[in-house]
């Protein structure tokens, strides 16, 4: 996590240098989306479920700094900047990426990574038969790992 943050802070420095060439905000946002944000989102489905609140705050701080750099003196707050630049919070984006990955797993050859739907286990059609059977976790470490997290996401959003 620290390596990602360090690399991203360096690339934010490059964004700040580009700002001095009076590039339009749209171009700076495109550079941020294409050059900085991919580092922050690399392999998100693997590590997102294990993030602490502090680590999530540090990642969000990187985007806040990028917004402040892009908007310059017209920066009036993080939520206003996100709305003005057409961005979403990194926490929201990470959750969307994880959900997209989990849905793609359902239709791929790696379907067996996720637990089976309840209809396969019981053989009965019920109101919740579309839900995946959540794996039982004896430890918090497993509960906060990728597979149970992705299962909870699918069950939460695909109803």
PDB file of C-alpha atoms in Angstrom:
ATOM      1  CA  UNK A   1       0.000   0.000   0.000  1.00  0.00           C
ATOM      2  CA  UNK A   2       2.818   2.384   0.844  1.00  0.00           C
ATOM      3  CA  UNK A   3       4.491   1.721  -2.512  1.00  0.00           C
ATOM      4  CA  UNK A   4       1.270   2.544  -4.376  1.00  0.00           C
ATOM      5  CA  UNK A   5       0.900   5.762  -2.414  1.00  0.00           C
ATOM      6  CA  UNK A   6       4.513   6.778  -3.034  1.00  0.00           C
ATOM      7  CA  UNK A   7       4.262   6.171  -6.773  1.00  0.00           C
ATOM      8  CA  UNK A   8       0.969   8.032  -6.925  1.00  0.00           C
ATOM      9  CA  UNK A   9       2.337  11.025  -5.013  1.00  0.00           C
ATOM     10  CA  UNK A  10       5.218  11.200  -7.498  1.00  0.00           C
ATOM     11  CA  UNK A  11       2.797  11.149 -10.426  1.00  0.00           C
ATOM     12  CA  UNK A  12       0.734  13.863  -8.733  1.00  0.00           C
ATOM     13  CA  UNK A  13       3.907  15.942  -8.733  1.00  0.00           C
ATOM     14  CA  UNK A  14       4.060  15.477 -12.505  1.00  0.00           C
ATOM     15  CA  UNK A  15       0.411  16.550 -12.711  1.00  0.00           C
ATOM     16  CA  UNK A  16       1.333  19.697 -10.790  1.00  0.00           C
ATOM     17  CA  UNK A  17       4.139  20.404 -13.248  1.00  0.00           C
ATOM     18  CA  UNK A  18       1.756  19.989 -16.179  1.00  0.00           C
ATOM     19  CA  UNK A  19      -0.662  22.429 -14.540  1.00  0.00           C
ATOM     20  CA  UNK A  20       1.984  25.150 -14.949  1.00  0.00           C
ATOM     21  CA  UNK A  21       1.692  24.781 -18.744  1.00  0.00           C
ATOM     22  CA  UNK A  22      -1.929  26.019 -18.472  1.00  0.00           C
ATOM     23  CA  UNK A  23      -3.512  22.832 -19.769  1.00  0.00           C
ATOM     24  CA  UNK A  24      -7.328  22.822 -19.650  1.00  0.00           C
ATOM     25  CA  UNK A  25      -8.989  21.070 -16.705  1.00  0.00           C
ATOM     26  CA  UNK A  26     -10.418  18.385 -18.989  1.00  0.00           C
ATOM     27  CA  UNK A  27      -6.933  17.397 -20.134  1.00  0.00           C
ATOM     28  CA  UNK A  28      -5.613  17.328 -16.568  1.00  0.00           C
ATOM     29  CA  UNK A  29      -8.534  15.124 -15.505  1.00  0.00           C
ATOM     30  CA  UNK A  30      -7.822  12.796 -18.441  1.00  0.00           C
ATOM     31  CA  UNK A  31      -4.161  12.602 -17.393  1.00  0.00           C
ATOM     32  CA  UNK A  32      -5.199  11.844 -13.808  1.00  0.00           C
ATOM     33  CA  UNK A  33      -7.664   9.153 -14.926  1.00  0.00           C
ATOM     34  CA  UNK A  34      -5.201   7.554 -17.327  1.00  0.00           C
ATOM     35  CA  UNK A  35      -1.939   7.963 -15.458  1.00  0.00           C
ATOM     36  CA  UNK A  36      -2.486   8.186 -11.689  1.00  0.00           C
ATOM     37  CA  UNK A  37      -5.763   6.439 -10.893  1.00  0.00           C
ATOM     38  CA  UNK A  38      -4.816   3.083 -12.501  1.00  0.00           C
ATOM     39  CA  UNK A  39      -2.048   2.743  -9.916  1.00  0.00           C
ATOM     40  CA  UNK A  40      -4.568   3.264  -7.123  1.00  0.00           C
ATOM     41  CA  UNK A  41      -6.958   0.710  -8.633  1.00  0.00           C
ATOM     42  CA  UNK A  42      -4.546  -2.028  -9.663  1.00  0.00           C
ATOM     43  CA  UNK A  43      -5.826  -5.447  -8.458  1.00  0.00           C
ATOM     44  CA  UNK A  44      -8.631  -3.836  -6.430  1.00  0.00           C
ATOM     45  CA  UNK A  45     -10.734  -7.026  -6.062  1.00  0.00           C
ATOM     46  CA  UNK A  46      -7.839  -8.693  -4.270  1.00  0.00           C
ATOM     47  CA  UNK A  47      -7.002  -6.070  -1.658  1.00  0.00           C
ATOM     48  CA  UNK A  48     -10.093  -3.854  -1.295  1.00  0.00           C
ATOM     49  CA  UNK A  49     -11.840  -6.029   1.274  1.00  0.00           C
ATOM     50  CA  UNK A  50      -8.817  -5.914   3.575  1.00  0.00           C
ATOM     51  CA  UNK A  51      -8.370  -2.129   3.579  1.00  0.00           C
ATOM     52  CA  UNK A  52      -8.456  -0.389   6.916  1.00  0.00           C
ATOM     53  CA  UNK A  53     -10.246   2.936   7.331  1.00  0.00           C
ATOM     54  CA  UNK A  54      -6.897   4.687   7.574  1.00  0.00           C
ATOM     55  CA  UNK A  55      -5.654   3.163   4.316  1.00  0.00           C
ATOM     56  CA  UNK A  56      -8.914   4.090   2.597  1.00  0.00           C
ATOM     57  CA  UNK A  57      -8.504   7.642   3.920  1.00  0.00           C
ATOM     58  CA  UNK A  58      -4.944   7.809   2.531  1.00  0.00           C
ATOM     59  CA  UNK A  59      -6.126   6.736  -0.918  1.00  0.00           C
ATOM     60  CA  UNK A  60      -8.943   9.267  -0.836  1.00  0.00           C
ATOM     61  CA  UNK A  61      -6.437  11.934   0.221  1.00  0.00           C
ATOM     62  CA  UNK A  62      -4.469  11.274  -2.965  1.00  0.00           C
ATOM     63  CA  UNK A  63      -7.517  11.965  -5.099  1.00  0.00           C
ATOM     64  CA  UNK A  64      -8.356  15.028  -3.017  1.00  0.00           C
ATOM     65  CA  UNK A  65      -4.876  16.377  -3.674  1.00  0.00           C
ATOM     66  CA  UNK A  66      -5.257  15.690  -7.400  1.00  0.00           C
ATOM     67  CA  UNK A  67      -8.577  17.574  -7.452  1.00  0.00           C
ATOM     68  CA  UNK A  68      -7.002  20.496  -5.626  1.00  0.00           C
ATOM     69  CA  UNK A  69      -4.121  20.528  -8.114  1.00  0.00           C
ATOM     70  CA  UNK A  70      -6.403  20.371 -11.146  1.00  0.00           C
ATOM     71  CA  UNK A  71      -8.873  23.030  -9.990  1.00  0.00           C
ATOM     72  CA  UNK A  72      -6.314  25.413  -8.527  1.00  0.00           C
ATOM     73  CA  UNK A  73      -7.811  28.515  -6.926  1.00  0.00           C
ATOM     74  CA  UNK A  74     -11.389  27.512  -7.826  1.00  0.00           C
ATOM     75  CA  UNK A  75     -11.223  24.523  -5.426  1.00  0.00           C
ATOM     76  CA  UNK A  76     -14.091  24.839  -2.898  1.00  0.00           C
ATOM     77  CA  UNK A  77     -14.080  21.426  -1.283  1.00  0.00           C
ATOM     78  CA  UNK A  78     -13.689  17.801  -2.196  1.00  0.00           C
ATOM     79  CA  UNK A  79     -17.341  16.979  -2.914  1.00  0.00           C
ATOM     80  CA  UNK A  80     -17.739  20.098  -5.063  1.00  0.00           C
ATOM     81  CA  UNK A  81     -14.539  19.266  -6.939  1.00  0.00           C
ATOM     82  CA  UNK A  82     -15.666  15.694  -7.620  1.00  0.00           C
ATOM     83  CA  UNK A  83     -18.979  16.945  -8.972  1.00  0.00           C
ATOM     84  CA  UNK A  84     -17.326  19.644 -11.088  1.00  0.00           C
ATOM     85  CA  UNK A  85     -14.694  17.299 -12.555  1.00  0.00           C
ATOM     86  CA  UNK A  86     -17.104  14.403 -13.079  1.00  0.00           C
ATOM     87  CA  UNK A  87     -15.286  12.005 -10.767  1.00  0.00           C
ATOM     88  CA  UNK A  88     -16.550   9.712  -8.028  1.00  0.00           C
ATOM     89  CA  UNK A  89     -14.901   8.897  -4.716  1.00  0.00           C
ATOM     90  CA  UNK A  90     -12.300   6.161  -4.827  1.00  0.00           C
ATOM     91  CA  UNK A  91     -14.269   4.115  -2.287  1.00  0.00           C
ATOM     92  CA  UNK A  92     -17.315   4.126  -4.577  1.00  0.00           C
ATOM     93  CA  UNK A  93     -15.173   3.340  -7.582  1.00  0.00           C
ATOM     94  CA  UNK A  94     -13.433   0.446  -5.817  1.00  0.00           C
ATOM     95  CA  UNK A  95     -16.791  -1.044  -4.863  1.00  0.00           C
ATOM     96  CA  UNK A  96     -18.046  -0.721  -8.449  1.00  0.00           C
ATOM     97  CA  UNK A  97     -14.888  -2.376  -9.784  1.00  0.00           C
ATOM     98  CA  UNK A  98     -15.224  -5.243  -7.306  1.00  0.00           C
ATOM     99  CA  UNK A  99     -18.881  -5.748  -8.223  1.00  0.00           C
ATOM    100  CA  UNK A 100     -18.031  -5.715 -11.930  1.00  0.00           C
ATOM    101  CA  UNK A 101     -15.295  -8.298 -11.342  1.00  0.00           C
ATOM    102  CA  UNK A 102     -17.605 -10.501  -9.257  1.00  0.00           C
ATOM    103  CA  UNK A 103     -20.316 -10.407 -11.930  1.00  0.00           C
ATOM    104  CA  UNK A 104     -17.752 -11.313 -14.574  1.00  0.00           C
ATOM    105  CA  UNK A 105     -16.678 -14.279 -12.442  1.00  0.00           C
ATOM    106  CA  UNK A 106     -20.249 -15.607 -12.501  1.00  0.00           C
ATOM    107  CA  UNK A 107     -20.091 -15.964 -16.293  1.00  0.00           C
ATOM    108  CA  UNK A 108     -16.494 -17.114 -16.660  1.00  0.00           C
ATOM    109  CA  UNK A 109     -14.686 -20.424 -16.517  1.00  0.00           C
ATOM    110  CA  UNK A 110     -13.609 -19.507 -12.968  1.00  0.00           C
ATOM    111  CA  UNK A 111     -17.194 -19.648 -11.679  1.00  0.00           C
ATOM    112  CA  UNK A 112     -16.173 -22.245  -9.107  1.00  0.00           C
ATOM    113  CA  UNK A 113     -14.152 -19.619  -7.212  1.00  0.00           C
ATOM    114  CA  UNK A 114     -17.460 -18.300  -5.872  1.00  0.00           C
ATOM    115  CA  UNK A 115     -19.849 -20.396  -3.778  1.00  0.00           C
ATOM    116  CA  UNK A 116     -22.829 -22.018  -5.534  1.00  0.00           C
ATOM    117  CA  UNK A 117     -26.282 -20.409  -5.587  1.00  0.00           C
ATOM    118  CA  UNK A 118     -28.742 -21.584  -2.974  1.00  0.00           C
ATOM    119  CA  UNK A 119     -30.841 -23.452  -5.542  1.00  0.00           C
ATOM    120  CA  UNK A 120     -27.939 -25.808  -6.266  1.00  0.00           C
ATOM    121  CA  UNK A 121     -27.545 -26.579  -2.573  1.00  0.00           C
ATOM    122  CA  UNK A 122     -31.174 -27.078  -1.551  1.00  0.00           C
ATOM    123  CA  UNK A 123     -32.791 -27.954  -4.866  1.00  0.00           C
ATOM    124  CA  UNK A 124     -35.749 -25.725  -4.004  1.00  0.00           C
ATOM    125  CA  UNK A 125     -36.833 -22.496  -5.618  1.00  0.00           C
ATOM    126  CA  UNK A 126     -37.235 -19.870  -2.919  1.00  0.00           C
ATOM    127  CA  UNK A 127     -37.415 -16.089  -2.790  1.00  0.00           C
ATOM    128  CA  UNK A 128     -33.673 -15.953  -2.155  1.00  0.00           C
ATOM    129  CA  UNK A 129     -32.655 -18.673  -4.593  1.00  0.00           C
ATOM    130  CA  UNK A 130     -30.731 -16.202  -6.764  1.00  0.00           C
ATOM    131  CA  UNK A 131     -28.392 -15.389  -3.877  1.00  0.00           C
ATOM    132  CA  UNK A 132     -25.045 -17.062  -3.456  1.00  0.00           C
ATOM    133  CA  UNK A 133     -24.469 -19.109  -0.352  1.00  0.00           C
ATOM    134  CA  UNK A 134     -22.092 -17.094   1.844  1.00  0.00           C
ATOM    135  CA  UNK A 135     -19.108 -19.130   2.995  1.00  0.00           C
ATOM    136  CA  UNK A 136     -18.831 -19.668   6.723  1.00  0.00           C
ATOM    137  CA  UNK A 137     -15.843 -17.917   8.251  1.00  0.00           C
ATOM    138  CA  UNK A 138     -14.196 -18.942  11.499  1.00  0.00           C
ATOM    139  CA  UNK A 139     -11.784 -16.010  11.464  1.00  0.00           C
ATOM    140  CA  UNK A 140     -12.101 -12.311  10.705  1.00  0.00           C
ATOM    141  CA  UNK A 141      -9.155 -12.571   8.367  1.00  0.00           C
ATOM    142  CA  UNK A 142     -11.046 -14.939   6.073  1.00  0.00           C
ATOM    143  CA  UNK A 143     -14.279 -12.975   6.485  1.00  0.00           C
ATOM    144  CA  UNK A 144     -12.483  -9.857   5.185  1.00  0.00           C
ATOM    145  CA  UNK A 145     -10.807 -11.663   2.282  1.00  0.00           C
ATOM    146  CA  UNK A 146     -11.810 -11.404  -1.365  1.00  0.00           C
ATOM    147  CA  UNK A 147     -14.196 -14.324  -1.917  1.00  0.00           C
ATOM    148  CA  UNK A 148     -16.575 -13.658   1.009  1.00  0.00           C
ATOM    149  CA  UNK A 149     -16.489  -9.931   0.206  1.00  0.00           C
ATOM    150  CA  UNK A 150     -17.334 -10.494  -3.465  1.00  0.00           C
ATOM    151  CA  UNK A 151     -20.108 -12.900  -2.449  1.00  0.00           C
ATOM    152  CA  UNK A 152     -21.610 -10.289  -0.126  1.00  0.00           C
ATOM    153  CA  UNK A 153     -21.418  -7.670  -2.894  1.00  0.00           C
ATOM    154  CA  UNK A 154     -23.239  -9.898  -5.377  1.00  0.00           C
ATOM    155  CA  UNK A 155     -25.912 -10.744  -2.811  1.00  0.00           C
ATOM    156  CA  UNK A 156     -26.332  -7.083  -1.883  1.00  0.00           C
ATOM    157  CA  UNK A 157     -26.629  -5.610  -5.387  1.00  0.00           C
ATOM    158  CA  UNK A 158     -28.082  -8.431  -7.490  1.00  0.00           C
ATOM    159  CA  UNK A 159     -31.486  -8.852  -5.920  1.00  0.00           C
TER     160      UNK A 159
END
